[in-house]
PDB file of C-alpha atoms in Angstrom:
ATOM      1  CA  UNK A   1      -2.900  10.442  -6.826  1.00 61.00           C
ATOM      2  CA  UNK A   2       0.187  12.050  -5.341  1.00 70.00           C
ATOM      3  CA  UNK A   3       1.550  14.514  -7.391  1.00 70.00           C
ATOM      4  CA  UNK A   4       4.845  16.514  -7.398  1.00 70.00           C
ATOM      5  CA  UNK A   5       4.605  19.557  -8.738  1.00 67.00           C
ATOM      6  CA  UNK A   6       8.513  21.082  -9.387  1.00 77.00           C
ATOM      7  CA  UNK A   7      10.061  19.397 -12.010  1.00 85.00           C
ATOM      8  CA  UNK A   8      11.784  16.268 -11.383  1.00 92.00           C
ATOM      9  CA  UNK A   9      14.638  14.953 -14.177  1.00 93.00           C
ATOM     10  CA  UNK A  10      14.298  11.398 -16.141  1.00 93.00           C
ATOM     11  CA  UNK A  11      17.736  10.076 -17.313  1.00 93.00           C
ATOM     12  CA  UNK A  12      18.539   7.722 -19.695  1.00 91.00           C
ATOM     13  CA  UNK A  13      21.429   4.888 -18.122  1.00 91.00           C
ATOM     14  CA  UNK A  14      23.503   2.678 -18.872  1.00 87.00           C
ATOM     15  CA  UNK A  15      23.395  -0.558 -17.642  1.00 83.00           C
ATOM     16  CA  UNK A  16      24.091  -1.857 -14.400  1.00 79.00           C
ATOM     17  CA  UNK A  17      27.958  -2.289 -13.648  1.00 70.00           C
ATOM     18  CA  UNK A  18      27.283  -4.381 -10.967  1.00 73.00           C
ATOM     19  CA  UNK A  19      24.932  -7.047  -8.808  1.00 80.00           C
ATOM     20  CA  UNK A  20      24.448  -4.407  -6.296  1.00 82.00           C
ATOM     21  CA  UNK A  21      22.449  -2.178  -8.334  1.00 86.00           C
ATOM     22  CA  UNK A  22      22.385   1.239  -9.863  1.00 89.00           C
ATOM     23  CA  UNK A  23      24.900   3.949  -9.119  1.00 88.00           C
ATOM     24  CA  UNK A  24      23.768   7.960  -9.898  1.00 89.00           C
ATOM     25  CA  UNK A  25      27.465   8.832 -10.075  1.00 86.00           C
ATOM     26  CA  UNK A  26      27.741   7.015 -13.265  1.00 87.00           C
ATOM     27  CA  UNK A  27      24.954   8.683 -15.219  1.00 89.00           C
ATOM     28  CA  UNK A  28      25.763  12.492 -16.112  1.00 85.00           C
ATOM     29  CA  UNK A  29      23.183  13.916 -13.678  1.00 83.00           C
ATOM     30  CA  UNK A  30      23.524  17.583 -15.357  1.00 87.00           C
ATOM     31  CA  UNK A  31      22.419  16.253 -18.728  1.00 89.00           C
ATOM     32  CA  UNK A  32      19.034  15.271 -18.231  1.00 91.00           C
ATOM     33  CA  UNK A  33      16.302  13.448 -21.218  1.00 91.00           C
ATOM     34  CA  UNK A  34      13.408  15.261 -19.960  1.00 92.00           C
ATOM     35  CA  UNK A  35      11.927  17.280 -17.368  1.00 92.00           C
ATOM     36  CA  UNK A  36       9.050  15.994 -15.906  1.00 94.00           C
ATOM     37  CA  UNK A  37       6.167  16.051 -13.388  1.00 93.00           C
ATOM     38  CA  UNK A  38       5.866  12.800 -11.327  1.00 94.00           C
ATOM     39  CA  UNK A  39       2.285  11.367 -10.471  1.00 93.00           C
ATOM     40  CA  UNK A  40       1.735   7.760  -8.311  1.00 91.00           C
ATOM     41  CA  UNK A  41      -1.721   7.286  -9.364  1.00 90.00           C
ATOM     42  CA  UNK A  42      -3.716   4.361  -8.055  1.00 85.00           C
ATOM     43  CA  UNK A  43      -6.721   3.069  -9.263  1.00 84.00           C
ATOM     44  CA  UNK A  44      -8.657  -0.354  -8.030  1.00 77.00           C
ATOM     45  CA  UNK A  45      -5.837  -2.235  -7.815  1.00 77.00           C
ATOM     46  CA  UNK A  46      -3.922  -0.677 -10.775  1.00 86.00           C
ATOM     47  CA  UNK A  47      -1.034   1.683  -9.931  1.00 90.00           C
ATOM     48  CA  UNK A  48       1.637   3.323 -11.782  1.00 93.00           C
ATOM     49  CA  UNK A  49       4.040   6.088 -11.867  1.00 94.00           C
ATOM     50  CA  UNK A  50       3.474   8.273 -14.900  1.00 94.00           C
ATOM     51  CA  UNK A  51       6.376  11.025 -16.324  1.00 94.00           C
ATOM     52  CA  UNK A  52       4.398  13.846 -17.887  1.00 94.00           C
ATOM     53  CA  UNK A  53       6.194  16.865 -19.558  1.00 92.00           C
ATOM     54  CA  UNK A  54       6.666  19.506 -17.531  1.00 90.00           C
ATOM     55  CA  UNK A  55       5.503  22.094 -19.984  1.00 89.00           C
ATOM     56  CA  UNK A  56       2.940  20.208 -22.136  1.00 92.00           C
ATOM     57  CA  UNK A  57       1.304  17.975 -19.562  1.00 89.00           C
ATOM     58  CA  UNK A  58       1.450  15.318 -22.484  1.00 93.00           C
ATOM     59  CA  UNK A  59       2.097  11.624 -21.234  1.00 93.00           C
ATOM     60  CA  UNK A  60       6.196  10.395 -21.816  1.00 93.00           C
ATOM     61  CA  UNK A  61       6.258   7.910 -19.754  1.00 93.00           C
ATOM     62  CA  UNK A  62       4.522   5.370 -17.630  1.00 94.00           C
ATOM     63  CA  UNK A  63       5.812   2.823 -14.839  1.00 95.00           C
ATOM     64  CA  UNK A  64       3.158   0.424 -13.824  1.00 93.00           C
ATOM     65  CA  UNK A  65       3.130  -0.485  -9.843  1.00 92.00           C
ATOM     66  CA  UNK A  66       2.933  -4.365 -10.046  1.00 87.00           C
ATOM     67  CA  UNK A  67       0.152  -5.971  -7.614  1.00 81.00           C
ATOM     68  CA  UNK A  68       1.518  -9.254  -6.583  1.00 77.00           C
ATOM     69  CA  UNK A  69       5.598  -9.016  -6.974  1.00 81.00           C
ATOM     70  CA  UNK A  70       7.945  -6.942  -4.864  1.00 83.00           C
ATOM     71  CA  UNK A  71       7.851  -3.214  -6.108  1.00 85.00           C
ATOM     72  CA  UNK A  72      11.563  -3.092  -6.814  1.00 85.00           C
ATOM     73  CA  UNK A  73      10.749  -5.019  -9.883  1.00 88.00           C
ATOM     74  CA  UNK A  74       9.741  -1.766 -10.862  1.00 91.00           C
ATOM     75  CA  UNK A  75      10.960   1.121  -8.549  1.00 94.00           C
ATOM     76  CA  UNK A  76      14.758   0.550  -7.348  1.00 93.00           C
ATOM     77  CA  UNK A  77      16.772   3.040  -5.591  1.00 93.00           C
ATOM     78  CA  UNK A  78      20.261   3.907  -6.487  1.00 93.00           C
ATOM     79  CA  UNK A  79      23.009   2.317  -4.280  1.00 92.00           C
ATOM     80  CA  UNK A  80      24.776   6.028  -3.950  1.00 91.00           C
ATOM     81  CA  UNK A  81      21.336   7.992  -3.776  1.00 92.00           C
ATOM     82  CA  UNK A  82      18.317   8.889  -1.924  1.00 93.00           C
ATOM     83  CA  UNK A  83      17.603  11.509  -4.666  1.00 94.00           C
ATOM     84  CA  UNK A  84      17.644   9.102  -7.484  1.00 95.00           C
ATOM     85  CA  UNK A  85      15.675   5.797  -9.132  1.00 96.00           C
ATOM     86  CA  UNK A  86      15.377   3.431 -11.933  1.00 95.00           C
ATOM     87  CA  UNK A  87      12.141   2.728 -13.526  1.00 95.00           C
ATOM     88  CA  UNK A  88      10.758   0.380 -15.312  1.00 94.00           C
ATOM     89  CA  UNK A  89       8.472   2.157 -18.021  1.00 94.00           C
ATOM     90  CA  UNK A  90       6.532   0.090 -20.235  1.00 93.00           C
ATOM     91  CA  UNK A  91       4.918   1.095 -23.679  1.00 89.00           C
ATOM     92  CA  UNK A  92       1.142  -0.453 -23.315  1.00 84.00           C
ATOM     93  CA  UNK A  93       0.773  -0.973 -26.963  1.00 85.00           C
ATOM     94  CA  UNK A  94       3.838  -3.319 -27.747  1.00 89.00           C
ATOM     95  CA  UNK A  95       4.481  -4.064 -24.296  1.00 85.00           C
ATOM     96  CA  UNK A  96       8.167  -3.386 -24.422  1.00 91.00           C
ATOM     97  CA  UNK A  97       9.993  -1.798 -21.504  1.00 93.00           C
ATOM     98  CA  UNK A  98      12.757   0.275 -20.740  1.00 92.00           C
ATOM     99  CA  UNK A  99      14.823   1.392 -17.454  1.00 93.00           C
ATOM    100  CA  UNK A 100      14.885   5.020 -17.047  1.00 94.00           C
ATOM    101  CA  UNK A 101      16.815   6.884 -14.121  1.00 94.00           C
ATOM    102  CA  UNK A 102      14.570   9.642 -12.364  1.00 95.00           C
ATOM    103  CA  UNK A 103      16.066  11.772 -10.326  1.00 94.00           C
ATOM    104  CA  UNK A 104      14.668  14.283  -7.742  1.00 94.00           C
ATOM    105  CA  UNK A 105      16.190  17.938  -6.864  1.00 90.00           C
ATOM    106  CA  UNK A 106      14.948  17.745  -3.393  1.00 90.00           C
ATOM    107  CA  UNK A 107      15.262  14.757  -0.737  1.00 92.00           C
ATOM    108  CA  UNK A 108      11.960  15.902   0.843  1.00 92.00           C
ATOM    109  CA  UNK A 109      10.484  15.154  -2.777  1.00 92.00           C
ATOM    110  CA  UNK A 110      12.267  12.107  -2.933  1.00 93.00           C
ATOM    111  CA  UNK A 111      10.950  10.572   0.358  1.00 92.00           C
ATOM    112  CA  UNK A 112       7.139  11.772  -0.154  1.00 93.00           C
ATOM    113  CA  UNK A 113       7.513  10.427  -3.991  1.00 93.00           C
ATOM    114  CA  UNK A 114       8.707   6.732  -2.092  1.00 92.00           C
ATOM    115  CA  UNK A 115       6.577   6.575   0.663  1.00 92.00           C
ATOM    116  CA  UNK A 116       3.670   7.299  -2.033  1.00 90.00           C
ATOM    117  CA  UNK A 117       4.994   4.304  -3.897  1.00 91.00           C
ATOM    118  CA  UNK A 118       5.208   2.035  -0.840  1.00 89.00           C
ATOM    119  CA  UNK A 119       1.375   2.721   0.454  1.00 88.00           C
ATOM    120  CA  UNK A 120       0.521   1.397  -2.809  1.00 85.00           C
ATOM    121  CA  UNK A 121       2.180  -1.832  -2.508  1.00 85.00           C
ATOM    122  CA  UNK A 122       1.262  -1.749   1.352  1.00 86.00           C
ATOM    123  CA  UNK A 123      -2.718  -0.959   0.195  1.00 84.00           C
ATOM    124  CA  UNK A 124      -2.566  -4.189  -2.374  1.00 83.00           C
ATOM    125  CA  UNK A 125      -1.080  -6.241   0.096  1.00 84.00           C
ATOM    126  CA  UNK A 126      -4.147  -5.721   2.482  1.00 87.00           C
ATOM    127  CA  UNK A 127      -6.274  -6.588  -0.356  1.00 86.00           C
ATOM    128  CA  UNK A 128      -4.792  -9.749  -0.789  1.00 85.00           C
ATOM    129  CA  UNK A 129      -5.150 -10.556   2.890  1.00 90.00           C
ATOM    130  CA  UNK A 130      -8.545  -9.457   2.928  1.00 91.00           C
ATOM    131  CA  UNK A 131      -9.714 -12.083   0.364  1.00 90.00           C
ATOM    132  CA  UNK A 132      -7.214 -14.640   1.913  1.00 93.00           C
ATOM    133  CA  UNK A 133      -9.432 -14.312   4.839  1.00 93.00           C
ATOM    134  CA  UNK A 134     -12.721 -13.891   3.333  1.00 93.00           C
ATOM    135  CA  UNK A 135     -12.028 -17.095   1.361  1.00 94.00           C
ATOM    136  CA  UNK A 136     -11.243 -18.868   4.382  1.00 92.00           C
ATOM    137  CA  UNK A 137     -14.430 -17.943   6.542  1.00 90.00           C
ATOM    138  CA  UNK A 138     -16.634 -18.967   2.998  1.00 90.00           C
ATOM    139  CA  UNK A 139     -14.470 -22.214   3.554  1.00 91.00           C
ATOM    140  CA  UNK A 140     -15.210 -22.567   7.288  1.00 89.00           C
ATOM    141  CA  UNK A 141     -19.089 -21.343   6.687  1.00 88.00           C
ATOM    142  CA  UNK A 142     -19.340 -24.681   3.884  1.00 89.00           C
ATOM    143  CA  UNK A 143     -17.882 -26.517   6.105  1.00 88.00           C
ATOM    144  CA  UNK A 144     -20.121 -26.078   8.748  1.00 86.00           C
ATOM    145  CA  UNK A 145     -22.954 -26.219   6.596  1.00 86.00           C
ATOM    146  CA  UNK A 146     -22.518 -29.411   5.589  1.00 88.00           C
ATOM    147  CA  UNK A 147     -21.437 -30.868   9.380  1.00 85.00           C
ATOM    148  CA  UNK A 148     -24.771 -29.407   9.980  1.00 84.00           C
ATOM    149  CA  UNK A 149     -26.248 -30.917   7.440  1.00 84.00           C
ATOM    150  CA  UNK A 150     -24.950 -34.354   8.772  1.00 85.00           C
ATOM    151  CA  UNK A 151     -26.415 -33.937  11.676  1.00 84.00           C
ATOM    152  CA  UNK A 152     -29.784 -33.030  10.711  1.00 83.00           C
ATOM    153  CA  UNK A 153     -29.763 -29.535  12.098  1.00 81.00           C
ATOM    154  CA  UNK A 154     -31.744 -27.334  10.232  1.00 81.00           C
ATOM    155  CA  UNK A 155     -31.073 -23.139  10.111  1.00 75.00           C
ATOM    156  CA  UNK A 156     -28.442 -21.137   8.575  1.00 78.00           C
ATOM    157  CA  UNK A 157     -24.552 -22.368   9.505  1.00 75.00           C
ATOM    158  CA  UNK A 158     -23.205 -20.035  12.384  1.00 77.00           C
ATOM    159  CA  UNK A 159     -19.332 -20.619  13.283  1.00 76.00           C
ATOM    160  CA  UNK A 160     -19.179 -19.451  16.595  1.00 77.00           C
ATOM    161  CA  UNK A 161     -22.283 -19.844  19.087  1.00 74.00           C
ATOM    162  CA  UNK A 162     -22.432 -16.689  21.590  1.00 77.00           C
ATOM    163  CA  UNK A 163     -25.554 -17.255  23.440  1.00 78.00           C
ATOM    164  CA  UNK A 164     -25.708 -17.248  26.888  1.00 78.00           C
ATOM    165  CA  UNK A 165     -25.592 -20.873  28.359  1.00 80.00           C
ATOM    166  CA  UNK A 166     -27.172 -21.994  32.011  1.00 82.00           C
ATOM    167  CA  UNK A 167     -27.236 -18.819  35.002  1.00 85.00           C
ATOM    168  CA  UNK A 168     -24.843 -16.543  34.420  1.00 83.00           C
ATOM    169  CA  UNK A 169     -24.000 -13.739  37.227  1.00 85.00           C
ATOM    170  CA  UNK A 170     -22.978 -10.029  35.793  1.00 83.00           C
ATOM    171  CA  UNK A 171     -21.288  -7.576  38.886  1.00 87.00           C
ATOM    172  CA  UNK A 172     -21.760  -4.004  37.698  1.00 88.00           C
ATOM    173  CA  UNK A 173     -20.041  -1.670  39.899  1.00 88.00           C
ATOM    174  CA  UNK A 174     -21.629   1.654  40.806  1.00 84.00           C
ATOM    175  CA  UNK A 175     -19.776   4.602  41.307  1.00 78.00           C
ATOM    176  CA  UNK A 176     -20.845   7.132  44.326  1.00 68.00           C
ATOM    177  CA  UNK A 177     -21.544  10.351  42.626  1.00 65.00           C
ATOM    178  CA  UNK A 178     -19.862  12.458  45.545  1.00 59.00           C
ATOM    179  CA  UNK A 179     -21.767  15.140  47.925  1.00 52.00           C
ATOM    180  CA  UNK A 180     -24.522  14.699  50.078  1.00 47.00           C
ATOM    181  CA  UNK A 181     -26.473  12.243  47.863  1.00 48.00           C
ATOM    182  CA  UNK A 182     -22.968   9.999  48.055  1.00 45.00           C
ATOM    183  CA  UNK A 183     -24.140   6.138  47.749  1.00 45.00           C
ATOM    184  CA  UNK A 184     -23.276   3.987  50.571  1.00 45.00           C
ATOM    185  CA  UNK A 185     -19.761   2.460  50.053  1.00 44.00           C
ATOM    186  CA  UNK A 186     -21.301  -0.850  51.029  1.00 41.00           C
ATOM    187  CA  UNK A 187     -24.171  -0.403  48.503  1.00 44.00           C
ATOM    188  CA  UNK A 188     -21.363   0.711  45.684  1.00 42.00           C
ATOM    189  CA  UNK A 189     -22.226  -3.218  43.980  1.00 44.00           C
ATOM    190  CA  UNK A 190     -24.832  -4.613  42.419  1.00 46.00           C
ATOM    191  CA  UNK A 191     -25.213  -7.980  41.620  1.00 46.00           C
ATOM    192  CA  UNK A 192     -27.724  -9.146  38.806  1.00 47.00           C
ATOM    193  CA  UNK A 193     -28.589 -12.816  38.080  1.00 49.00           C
ATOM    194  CA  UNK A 194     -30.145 -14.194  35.030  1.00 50.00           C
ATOM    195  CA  UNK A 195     -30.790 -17.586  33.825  1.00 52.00           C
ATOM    196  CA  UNK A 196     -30.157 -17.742  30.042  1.00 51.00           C
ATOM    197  CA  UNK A 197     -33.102 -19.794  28.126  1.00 50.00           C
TER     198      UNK A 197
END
């Protein structure tokens, strides 16, 4: 979990004015709903951004990260701002939601708190190319098994063969190890044949 430790300010805002998005200068940035301590918490493939009061610890809010739809469904950046955000919080129980504005004091805070959000949406999208491609090799393995099958070969389904086939000639180059024990330059290569079964 990344956690910010200096208080950070939720806002509540009024609706968008516009398709563009979000603007900080029309929320009253000095008037603040709570001061809070920020946490990106990730867990399997469950993430969310929670608002805890800064005094009480006590839970006031929580954003959940989603796992298969672009992130600024649920973390968007002001248009005027790199110090300010809306969320959207969600109450677990009834499963309403709400957009809150958080804003941070600090643009250091502000970048850390984003990249934090993005390497959860970047960590979920390896997962889901992780079981793309372990699906697909289970697809290619069945497949195999069953050409195999065909054919009356018996043994477990390999996709790719990497046995040696026929003679097959490997150079390794020796290096002279300097001084008087040098190697002869015209000794410098060996060459090894083998003749694969």
């Amino acid at each position: 979990a990344n956690s910010f430790r200096d208080p950070q300010y939720v806002y509540q805002i009024p609706p968008s004015a516009t398709h563009q998005g979000h603007r900080a200068d029309s929320w009253n940035v000095e008037k603040w709903l709570r001061a809070v301590r920020v946490k990106v918490t990730s867990r399997g493939s469950k993430g969310a951004i929670k608002l805890e009061d800064k005094d009480s610890g006590e839970l006031f809010a929580e954003c959940p990260l989603p796992n298969d739809a672009p992130v600024s469904t649920a973390v968007e950046p002001v248009i005027d701002s790199s110090r300010y955000f809306v969320l959207r919080v969600v109450d677990e129980s009834s499963g309403r939601h709400a957009f809150l504005g958080l804003g941070f004091r600090e643009r250091d805070h502000a970048s850390d708190f984003k990249l934090a959000v993005q390497e959860h949406q970047n960590a979920r999208a390896r997962e889901r190319e992780a079981i793309k491609r372990r699906e697909e090799h289970e697809r290619l393995m069945a497949e195999k098994a069953a050409a195999n099958a065909a054919a009356g070969v018996e043994g477990p389904a390999k996709l790719h063969d990497y046995s040696l086939k026929g003679t097959v000639t490997v150079n390794i180059p020796r290096r002279a190890t300097g001084g008087a024990k040098s190697v002869n330059a015209a000794a410098a290569a060996a060459t090894t044949t083998t003749t694969a079964a």
